Every structure is written in C-alpha cells, then in structure tokens.
Short mmCIF file of C-alpha atoms and ligand atoms in Angstrom, two decimals:
data_model
loop_
_atom_site.label_atom_id
_atom_site.label_comp_id
_atom_site.label_asym_id
_atom_site.label_seq_id
_atom_site.Cartn_x
_atom_site.Cartn_y
_atom_site.Cartn_z
CA MET A 1126 365.14 53.08 204.87
CA TYR A 1127 363.57 56.84 205.88
CA ALA A 1128 365.33 59.84 206.03
CA GLN A 1129 363.71 60.15 209.45
CA MET A 1130 364.81 56.89 210.73
CA VAL A 1131 368.66 57.66 210.03
CA LYS A 1132 371.07 60.25 212.31
CA THR A 1133 372.40 62.81 209.51
CA GLY A 1134 372.97 65.44 212.28
CA ALA A 1135 377.31 65.14 212.51
CA SER A 1136 377.74 66.70 216.00
CA ARG A 1137 381.31 68.05 214.44
CA LEU A 1138 382.45 68.00 211.11
CA LYS A 1139 385.26 65.93 209.45
CA SER A 1140 388.46 67.74 209.56
CA ASP A 1141 390.32 67.10 205.33
CA ALA A 1142 392.66 64.81 206.90
CA GLU A 1143 389.62 62.71 207.93
CA MET A 1144 387.99 62.65 204.86
CA SER A 1145 388.63 59.54 201.99
CA GLU A 1146 390.01 61.03 199.04
CA ARG A 1147 386.42 60.85 197.20
CA GLU A 1148 385.27 63.09 199.73
CA ARG A 1149 388.00 65.40 199.77
CA ALA A 1150 387.10 66.05 196.27
CA PHE A 1151 383.37 66.30 196.81
CA GLN A 1152 384.14 69.14 198.98
CA ASP A 1153 386.31 70.58 196.64
CA ARG A 1154 383.58 70.29 194.08
CA ILE A 1155 381.04 71.77 196.53
CA ASP A 1156 383.67 74.80 197.77
CA ALA A 1157 383.96 75.73 193.68
CA ASP A 1158 380.15 76.05 193.63
CA VAL A 1159 379.84 72.97 191.80
CA LYS A 1160 376.28 71.59 191.01
CA ILE A 1161 375.85 68.06 192.35
CA GLU A 1162 373.50 66.16 190.45
CA PRO A 1163 372.01 62.88 190.81
CA LYS A 1164 374.36 60.98 189.08
CA ASP A 1165 377.59 62.04 190.23
CA TRP A 1166 379.24 60.23 193.79
CA MET A 1167 378.30 62.08 196.90
CA PRO A 1168 378.78 61.08 200.51
CA ASP A 1169 375.81 58.74 202.29
CA ASP A 1170 375.16 61.58 204.61
CA TYR A 1171 375.14 63.99 201.91
CA ARG A 1172 372.53 62.02 200.45
CA ARG A 1173 370.48 61.42 203.59
CA THR A 1174 370.35 65.40 204.92
CA LEU A 1175 369.03 66.29 200.97
CA ILE A 1176 365.90 62.99 201.15
CA ARG A 1177 365.40 64.61 205.07
CA GLN A 1178 364.96 68.82 204.25
CA ILE A 1179 363.15 68.17 200.65
CA SER A 1180 360.80 65.02 201.84
CA GLN A 1181 360.17 67.50 204.86
CA HIS A 1182 359.99 70.61 202.46
CA ALA A 1183 357.71 68.62 200.20
CA HIS A 1184 355.47 67.71 203.05
CA SER A 1185 355.17 70.73 204.03
CA GLU A 1186 354.01 72.00 200.67
CA ILE A 1187 351.17 69.23 200.52
CA VAL A 1188 350.38 70.09 204.37
CA GLY A 1189 350.34 73.42 204.42
CA MET A 1190 347.40 73.31 201.38
CA LEU A 1191 344.99 71.73 204.73
CA PRO A 1192 344.80 75.03 206.75
CA GLU A 1193 343.94 77.28 203.42
CA GLY A 1194 341.46 74.92 202.20
CA ASN A 1195 339.05 75.31 205.22
CA TRP A 1196 339.02 78.79 203.96
CA LEU A 1197 337.91 77.74 200.20
CA THR A 1198 333.87 77.35 200.37
CA ARG A 1199 334.12 80.57 202.84
CA ALA A 1200 336.33 83.24 201.33
CA PRO A 1201 334.27 86.54 201.10
CA THR A 1202 334.70 87.19 196.98
CA LEU A 1203 334.73 85.52 194.40
CA LYS A 1204 337.73 86.81 193.31
CA ARG A 1205 339.44 86.28 196.55
CA LYS A 1206 338.34 82.85 196.26
CA ALA A 1207 339.25 82.19 192.70
CA ILE A 1208 343.17 83.54 194.31
CA LEU A 1209 343.15 81.26 197.28
CA LEU A 1210 342.44 78.13 194.69
CA ALA A 1211 345.06 79.06 192.92
CA LYS A 1212 347.19 79.67 195.63
CA ILE A 1213 346.61 75.98 197.00
CA GLN A 1214 347.15 74.66 193.65
CA ASP A 1215 350.36 75.95 193.43
CA GLU A 1216 351.42 74.34 197.05
CA GLY A 1217 350.26 71.24 195.64
CA GLY A 1218 352.39 71.80 192.97
CA HIS A 1219 355.16 72.75 194.94
CA GLY A 1220 355.00 69.36 196.62
CA LEU A 1221 355.29 67.40 193.79
CA TYR A 1222 358.52 69.20 192.08
CA LEU A 1223 360.40 68.43 195.60
CA TYR A 1224 358.92 64.74 195.36
CA SER A 1225 360.49 64.52 192.27
CA ALA A 1226 363.83 65.88 193.16
CA ALA A 1227 364.17 63.55 196.49
CA GLU A 1228 363.33 60.83 193.86
CA THR A 1229 366.34 61.55 191.77
CA LEU A 1230 368.32 60.61 195.72
CA GLY A 1231 367.08 57.19 195.08
CA ILE A 1232 363.93 56.90 197.89
CA THR A 1233 360.79 56.51 195.95
CA ARG A 1234 357.90 58.91 196.59
CA ASP A 1235 355.54 55.36 198.54
CA GLN A 1236 358.53 55.45 200.98
CA MET A 1237 358.08 59.47 201.40
CA LEU A 1238 354.63 59.30 201.81
CA GLU A 1239 354.48 55.99 204.14
CA ALA A 1240 356.74 58.13 206.70
CA LEU A 1241 354.79 61.10 206.62
CA HIS A 1242 351.83 58.49 207.08
CA ASP A 1243 353.25 56.96 209.66
CA GLY A 1244 354.28 59.94 211.60
CA LYS A 1245 358.42 59.34 211.18
CA ALA A 1246 359.10 62.77 208.87
CA LYS A 1247 358.06 66.07 209.65
CA TYR A 1248 356.33 68.65 208.44
CA SER A 1249 357.01 72.55 209.07
CA SER A 1250 355.35 72.92 212.32
CA ILE A 1251 353.26 76.49 211.31
CA PHE A 1252 350.86 73.51 209.89
CA ASN A 1253 349.77 72.85 213.04
CA TYR A 1254 347.98 75.81 214.07
CA PRO A 1255 344.34 76.49 213.09
CA THR A 1256 342.69 79.27 211.06
CA LEU A 1257 340.14 80.19 212.92
CA THR A 1258 339.50 83.54 210.88
CA TRP A 1259 339.36 84.63 207.32
CA ALA A 1260 342.36 86.81 208.79
CA ASP A 1261 343.91 83.72 209.03
CA VAL A 1262 344.40 83.11 205.41
CA GLY A 1263 345.88 86.57 204.63
CA THR A 1264 347.93 86.29 207.48
CA ILE A 1265 349.72 83.22 206.52
CA GLY A 1266 350.11 84.47 203.03
CA TRP A 1267 351.67 87.83 204.11
CA LEU A 1268 354.00 85.67 207.32
CA VAL A 1269 353.84 81.99 206.09
CA ASP A 1270 354.93 82.56 202.76
CA GLY A 1271 356.92 85.52 203.69
CA ALA A 1272 358.94 83.13 205.66
CA ALA A 1273 359.31 80.63 203.52
CA ILE A 1274 360.43 82.62 200.75
CA MET A 1275 363.71 84.10 202.97
CA ASN A 1276 363.87 80.40 203.47
CA GLN A 1277 363.64 79.25 199.83
CA ILE A 1278 365.49 82.30 197.83
CA PRO A 1279 368.89 80.65 199.03
CA LEU A 1280 367.81 77.33 198.25
CA GLN A 1281 368.30 78.32 195.07
CA ARG A 1282 371.54 78.15 194.82
CA CYS A 1283 372.33 75.24 197.45
CA SER A 1284 374.48 72.71 196.21
CA TYR A 1285 372.29 69.78 194.64
CA GLY A 1286 371.12 70.72 190.92
CA PRO A 1287 367.65 69.90 191.39
CA TYR A 1288 366.77 71.46 194.39
CA ALA A 1289 368.08 74.32 193.83
CA ARG A 1290 366.03 74.28 190.19
CA ALA A 1291 362.94 73.32 191.88
CA MET A 1292 363.63 76.73 193.96
CA VAL A 1293 363.75 78.88 191.14
CA ARG A 1294 359.66 78.32 189.89
CA ILE A 1295 358.52 77.37 193.73
CA CYS A 1296 359.84 81.23 194.47
CA LYS A 1297 358.08 82.87 191.80
CA GLU A 1298 355.16 81.79 193.06
CA GLU A 1299 355.84 82.09 196.67
CA SER A 1300 356.30 85.35 195.56
CA PHE A 1301 352.49 85.63 194.46
CA HIS A 1302 351.83 84.18 197.92
CA MET A 1303 352.88 86.73 199.98
CA ARG A 1304 351.53 89.16 197.72
CA GLN A 1305 347.96 88.29 197.77
CA GLY A 1306 347.86 87.48 201.25
CA TYR A 1307 349.88 90.62 202.44
CA ASP A 1308 346.25 92.45 199.71
CA SER A 1309 343.85 90.62 201.65
CA LEU A 1310 345.46 91.97 205.11
CA LEU A 1311 345.44 95.73 203.66
CA ALA A 1312 341.59 95.54 202.65
CA LEU A 1313 341.00 94.26 206.40
CA CYS A 1314 343.34 96.83 207.64
CA ARG A 1315 341.71 99.58 205.62
CA GLY A 1316 337.92 98.33 206.28
CA THR A 1317 335.50 98.39 209.91
CA ALA A 1318 337.20 98.49 213.21
CA ALA A 1319 336.12 94.80 213.84
CA GLN A 1320 338.09 93.57 210.30
CA LYS A 1321 341.00 94.88 211.62
CA ARG A 1322 340.77 93.49 215.24
CA MET A 1323 340.06 90.25 213.47
CA ALA A 1324 343.82 90.82 211.32
CA GLN A 1325 345.24 91.91 214.70
CA ASP A 1326 344.12 88.82 216.63
CA ALA A 1327 345.56 86.60 213.17
CA LEU A 1328 349.08 88.34 213.71
CA ASP A 1329 348.56 88.10 217.32
CA ARG A 1330 348.57 84.56 217.07
CA TRP A 1331 350.85 83.56 213.82
CA TRP A 1332 353.00 85.62 214.66
CA TRP A 1333 355.53 83.58 216.91
CA PRO A 1334 355.34 80.08 215.21
CA SER A 1335 356.16 82.02 211.41
CA LEU A 1336 359.21 82.87 213.99
CA MET A 1337 359.57 79.29 214.65
CA MET A 1338 359.44 78.17 211.01
CA PHE A 1339 363.17 79.09 210.65
CA GLY A 1340 364.33 76.23 212.69
CA PRO A 1341 365.88 76.30 216.10
CA PRO A 1342 368.00 78.56 217.33
CA ASP A 1343 372.07 78.02 215.41
CA ASP A 1344 373.54 76.91 218.44
CA ALA A 1345 370.34 73.97 219.09
CA SER A 1346 370.39 73.32 215.30
CA THR A 1347 371.74 69.74 215.14
CA HIS A 1348 372.35 70.29 211.00
CA SER A 1349 373.00 73.51 210.36
CA ALA A 1350 376.67 73.35 210.58
CA GLN A 1351 377.35 69.97 208.35
CA SER A 1352 374.76 71.42 206.09
CA MET A 1353 376.21 74.32 205.99
CA ARG A 1354 379.75 73.28 205.02
CA TRP A 1355 377.73 71.37 201.61
CA LYS A 1356 376.02 74.16 201.03
CA ILE A 1357 372.58 72.65 201.78
CA LYS A 1358 371.91 75.68 203.43
CA ILE A 1359 373.60 78.99 202.73
CA PHE A 1360 372.04 81.29 205.95
CA SER A 1361 371.92 79.79 209.08
CA ASN A 1362 368.80 79.34 211.00
CA ASP A 1363 369.08 82.59 212.87
CA GLU A 1364 369.97 84.66 210.93
CA LEU A 1365 366.97 84.31 208.16
CA ARG A 1366 365.19 84.86 211.59
CA GLN A 1367 366.75 88.13 211.42
CA ARG A 1368 365.82 89.04 208.53
CA PHE A 1369 362.37 88.06 208.08
CA VAL A 1370 361.98 90.32 211.20
CA ASP A 1371 363.59 93.32 209.63
CA GLN A 1372 361.38 92.59 206.76
CA SER A 1373 358.39 92.38 208.06
CA VAL A 1374 357.87 95.46 210.68
CA PRO A 1375 357.75 97.95 208.00
CA GLN A 1376 355.64 95.98 206.23
CA ALA A 1377 353.42 95.87 209.76
CA GLU A 1378 353.80 99.78 210.38
CA VAL A 1379 352.15 99.90 206.92
CA LEU A 1380 349.13 97.70 207.45
CA GLY A 1381 348.70 100.09 210.85
CA LEU A 1382 349.59 96.21 213.08
CA ARG A 1383 351.15 95.74 216.03
CA ILE A 1384 353.35 92.70 216.08
CA PRO A 1385 353.09 91.25 219.39
CA ASP A 1386 356.01 91.61 221.15
CA PRO A 1387 356.60 93.90 223.93
CA ASP A 1388 360.78 93.56 223.27
CA LEU A 1389 361.09 94.42 219.86
CA ARG A 1390 362.64 97.57 219.05
CA TRP A 1391 365.51 98.83 216.39
CA ASN A 1392 369.08 98.40 217.46
CA ALA A 1393 370.94 100.98 215.30
CA ASP A 1394 374.29 99.57 216.74
CA ARG A 1395 373.64 95.95 215.18
CA GLY A 1396 371.75 97.31 212.25
CA HIS A 1397 368.53 94.99 213.39
CA TYR A 1398 365.39 95.23 215.20
CA ASP A 1399 365.90 93.23 218.63
CA PHE A 1400 362.82 91.07 219.08
CA GLY A 1401 361.83 88.68 222.39
CA PRO A 1402 362.56 85.44 223.42
CA ILE A 1403 360.92 82.39 221.58
CA ASP A 1404 358.82 79.87 223.08
CA TRP A 1405 360.68 76.98 222.72
CA GLN A 1406 358.84 74.26 223.80
CA GLU A 1407 355.97 75.38 222.33
CA PHE A 1408 358.25 75.16 219.69
CA TYR A 1409 359.57 71.20 220.43
CA ARG A 1410 355.65 70.55 221.85
CA VAL A 1411 354.27 70.85 218.32
CA LEU A 1412 357.44 68.67 216.94
CA LYS A 1413 356.43 65.78 218.93
CA GLY A 1414 352.80 65.84 217.88
CA GLY A 1415 351.47 67.72 221.00
CA GLY A 1416 350.39 70.92 218.79
CA PRO A 1417 346.79 71.84 218.31
CA CYS A 1418 346.28 70.57 214.54
CA ASN A 1419 348.71 67.60 214.43
CA ARG A 1420 346.29 65.01 214.77
CA GLU A 1421 343.66 66.54 212.33
CA ARG A 1422 346.61 67.28 209.70
CA LEU A 1423 347.71 63.50 209.46
CA ALA A 1424 344.51 62.15 209.95
CA ALA A 1425 343.27 64.28 207.08
CA ARG A 1426 346.30 63.38 204.80
CA VAL A 1427 346.30 59.56 205.47
CA SER A 1428 342.38 59.69 204.86
CA ALA A 1429 342.93 60.99 201.59
CA TRP A 1430 345.35 58.63 200.60
CA GLU A 1431 343.48 55.84 201.53
CA GLU A 1432 340.25 57.39 199.09
CA GLY A 1433 342.45 58.08 196.38
CA ARG A 1434 343.83 54.43 196.01
CA TRP A 1435 341.10 53.55 193.51
CA VAL A 1436 342.31 56.17 191.71
CA ARG A 1437 346.76 55.03 191.90
CA ASP A 1438 345.20 51.19 191.30
CA ALA A 1439 343.19 52.64 188.35
CA ALA A 1440 346.42 54.32 186.34
CA LEU A 1441 348.54 51.63 187.23
CA ALA A 1442 345.99 48.99 185.59
CA CYS A 1443 345.25 51.53 182.63
CA ALA A 1444 349.30 51.38 182.18
CA GLU A 1445 349.77 47.78 182.43
CA LYS A 1446 347.02 47.49 180.10
CA GLN A 1447 349.33 49.46 177.20
CA LEU A 1448 352.32 48.22 178.06
CA ARG A 1449 350.78 44.64 177.45
CA ARG A 1450 349.14 45.76 174.59
CA GLN A 1451 352.71 47.52 173.23
CA ALA A 1452 354.57 44.10 173.78
CA ALA A 1453 351.13 41.96 171.80
CA THR A 1454 352.12 44.53 168.60
CA ALA A 1455 355.64 44.95 169.23
N1 BYC B 162 359.27 72.50 212.00
O1 BYC B 162 369.39 71.34 212.47
P1 BYC B 162 367.74 71.86 212.65
C1 BYC B 162 355.60 76.76 202.54
C2 BYC B 162 363.58 70.29 212.93
S1 BYC B 162 356.73 75.31 202.87
C3 BYC B 162 359.24 71.35 211.73
O2 BYC B 162 367.79 73.50 212.27
P2 BYC B 162 367.91 72.03 209.69
C4 BYC B 162 354.31 76.74 202.04
C5 BYC B 162 364.25 69.57 211.75
O3 BYC B 162 364.39 68.96 210.42
C6 BYC B 162 357.85 75.91 203.40
N2 BYC B 162 360.23 70.85 212.06
O4 BYC B 162 367.30 70.93 210.57
C7 BYC B 162 353.27 75.34 202.08
C8 BYC B 162 365.60 68.66 212.67
O5 BYC B 162 364.44 66.92 212.53
P3 BYC B 162 365.42 65.85 212.14
C9 BYC B 162 359.13 74.52 204.43
C10 BYC B 162 361.72 71.84 212.44
O6 BYC B 162 367.27 70.34 208.30
C11 BYC B 162 352.05 75.81 202.13
C12 BYC B 162 365.09 69.75 213.84
O7 BYC B 162 364.05 70.52 214.07
N3 BYC B 162 359.95 74.96 204.06
O8 BYC B 162 356.61 77.70 202.75
O9 BYC B 162 368.98 72.12 209.36
C13 BYC B 162 351.44 76.88 202.10
C14 BYC B 162 366.24 70.18 213.85
O10 BYC B 162 366.64 71.14 212.74
C15 BYC B 162 361.39 72.74 212.10
C16 BYC B 162 361.59 74.01 203.67
O11 BYC B 162 361.05 72.75 204.51
C17 BYC B 162 360.25 73.32 211.64
N4 BYC B 162 359.65 74.57 211.45
O12 BYC B 162 366.59 72.87 209.09
C18 BYC B 162 352.21 77.97 202.66
C19 BYC B 162 362.37 74.67 203.93
N5 BYC B 162 362.89 73.86 212.11
O13 BYC B 162 364.96 66.38 210.85
C20 BYC B 162 353.53 78.33 202.23
C21 BYC B 162 363.52 73.70 203.72
C22 BYC B 162 363.13 72.17 212.03
O14 BYC B 162 366.46 66.39 212.23
N6 BYC B 162 363.89 73.34 204.90
N7 BYC B 162 362.73 71.49 212.47
O15 BYC B 162 364.24 65.26 212.95
C23 BYC B 162 364.92 73.94 205.74
O16 BYC B 162 365.55 75.16 204.94
C24 BYC B 162 365.50 73.65 207.02
O17 BYC B 162 365.15 72.14 207.24
C25 BYC B 162 365.27 74.16 208.13
C26 BYC B 162 365.60 73.30 209.52
C27 BYC B 162 365.56 75.63 208.06
C28 BYC B 162 363.49 74.52 208.01
#
C-alpha cells in the first residue's frame, strides 16, 4: 500500500484515555526521548507517517538532482563543474540513505518509486522550477540547501532511529552544498554588473519558492500536530520558515542583493524579521502538478527508470547465478 493513499493527518490528537495501553507506552517512550527502532512495536499511523515523509524526502533528493544536472555541461570553470558534480552525486547518495531508512518500515524501494512515477507520491515543490542561468545553481545551494539544512538539523533528533541517523551525514554534506552555492554567488556578486544582475534575478525567482519548501502555514498543516507529538517533527513549518528568513537576510546583505519582499523588515519587539504574504495558491498549484517543470521532472525520472531496466535485470540475473552456484557447491 502506498503511503500517499493513506490518510495520516489526524484531525485531532488522541487523548491519553483514548489510547490503547500499547499506544500509551509508545508515547511514553517518545516523551522520554527513547529512539524507536525498526523492530519495535509502533502505531500503524506512526509507521505510515514516516513512510510518507521519508519516501517524499528521498524522492526530493533524487528529483533535486535534475535542475542542477542541467548545468553540469555548462559550468563556467572546471573547478565549478567538479564541485557541482560532487554535489549532485551527494544528492543521489542522500536519496539512497533515505530509501534504505524507509525500507526498514516495511515498504520496498520499488513500491516507493512506483508511487513517485505514478504521481501518487510527492516530492519537494521547489524542484518544479527551472534553472535558467548559472546564478540559479548558486542560488539553489544558498537558499534551497540552506532551507533543507534548517529543516533537517532538527530531524537528526527525530524519534525514529534510522531516519535520525541518516540525517547526520546528510546534514554535514548539505552544509558543504550551501557553502559552495554561496561562494559561487559571491563570485558573481563581486564580478561584472551583468553578473550581479544575473544573481539578483535568480534571487527574485527562487526566494518565494524557497519559503514554500517549509510547507503550508501551521494552521493549514494537516500532519504537524501529530508529527510533533510523535517527535517526527521537532519544530513547526512556520517556526522553521521564520528561522530561515532571519538567517538569509544578513547573508543577502553580504552579497549586496535585495530580497524581493517590500514588507521585509526587522521587528525589534519580536526579535525577528517580518515578511510579506506567501502566495499559497501558487504552492498548491505546484503540488497538484501545475508548476513550470512538474511534467518534465517526472518524465525524466520515469525514463531514467525505464532505461535502467536492463542494468537491474542484469544485476538480478548475476545474483541468481551466484546463488545457484553456491547452492550447487554446498
Ligand atoms: N513540497 O501537513 P504538512 C533537498 C505536503 S530535498 C511538496 O505540513 P508535513 C535537496 C505534505 O507532504 C529536501 N509537498 O506536511 C535535494 C502534505 O501532503 P501529503 C526535502 C509539500 O509532512 C537536492 C501536505 O503538503 N526535505 O534538500 O508534516 C538538491 C501538508 O503539509 C511541501 C524534506 O523532505 C513541499 N514543500 O510537513 C538540493 C524534509 N510541504 O503528504 C536540496 C522532510 C508540504 O499529506 N520532510 N507538502 O499528501 C518534512 O520535514 C515535512 O514533510 C515537510 C512537510 C516540512 C516538508
């Protein structure tokens, strides 16, 4: 059964009295910060929520390779090309750790990929936007990886052991990704006027979609309350979004770029930046498949899967042959 087909968003949380004894004992372990491991008993909805989130996260890593891959053959220098190649390979690796973590919950990788290819499983909205110029690659590193880190650092402390552990290495690598993006943008911003304009144009296009990466506002987030109670999520969507804005504003100042939000201003009372309204209609349109690149991204994944069929068949045939040989000599 695919995670996407199952409703995991609880309309309200169960009270202690409504929980079974096992559910209460499970919640006690979560409250005491004990990690849940694959063989432990867990409520079906906890398992489904994790399969949904981890598989979507894995799909995002793999689909996320596509917009940047677009610039591999056009990187301006050999050094930038080598860095970009390494980053994209890292993203592939992240997808693999995450698929492995999800498999510990009883779903197979083939099932997860089928759900992605059938359009039943989501991946991050951000990857449905095009990379039009070289500055987009730097901006993805700075903002998209930056947003990913903001979300993923707390996931290192999430309640499910295999997911939390996968996050440790992923976060280390993402921090390199963010630095390489920022460094590349810094070079553009210190370059010619045309290069700086290119960087500003990239920021103008990526800023708002980056804020959408954190998900809908808390009052419209179907899963947050239950996921926070289970410590799958440690902070809410809006809390992380605010942290991201607060982090990004001084970084944009160092670059000499202007964040495309006329309402952005420091609020001394809150100790945070206020920012303008997000176009949630655009977010939901992208989620429903109406973003600029949804079709292209999915088509690229499906064709990669089909063209790789012979590799999977050959690897399976080889493994079966080895098993037969071992059985014959045993
Ligand atoms: N895009 O109840 P909510 C990367 C969906 S990749 C698409 O708040 P939840 C990188 C949500 O799934 C980084 N869908 O959900 C790779 C739900 O729909 P379903 C990716 C979104 O799960 C390559 C519905 O909206 N990071 O770093 O509690 C190169 C209601 O939302 C989005 C992760 O995946 C979205 N932006 O919270 C560079 C992190 N937002 O499933 C970089 C792990 C929401 O009911 N995931 N939806 O059909 C999470 O932390 C959480 O799943 C989210 C959403 C915060 C994203």
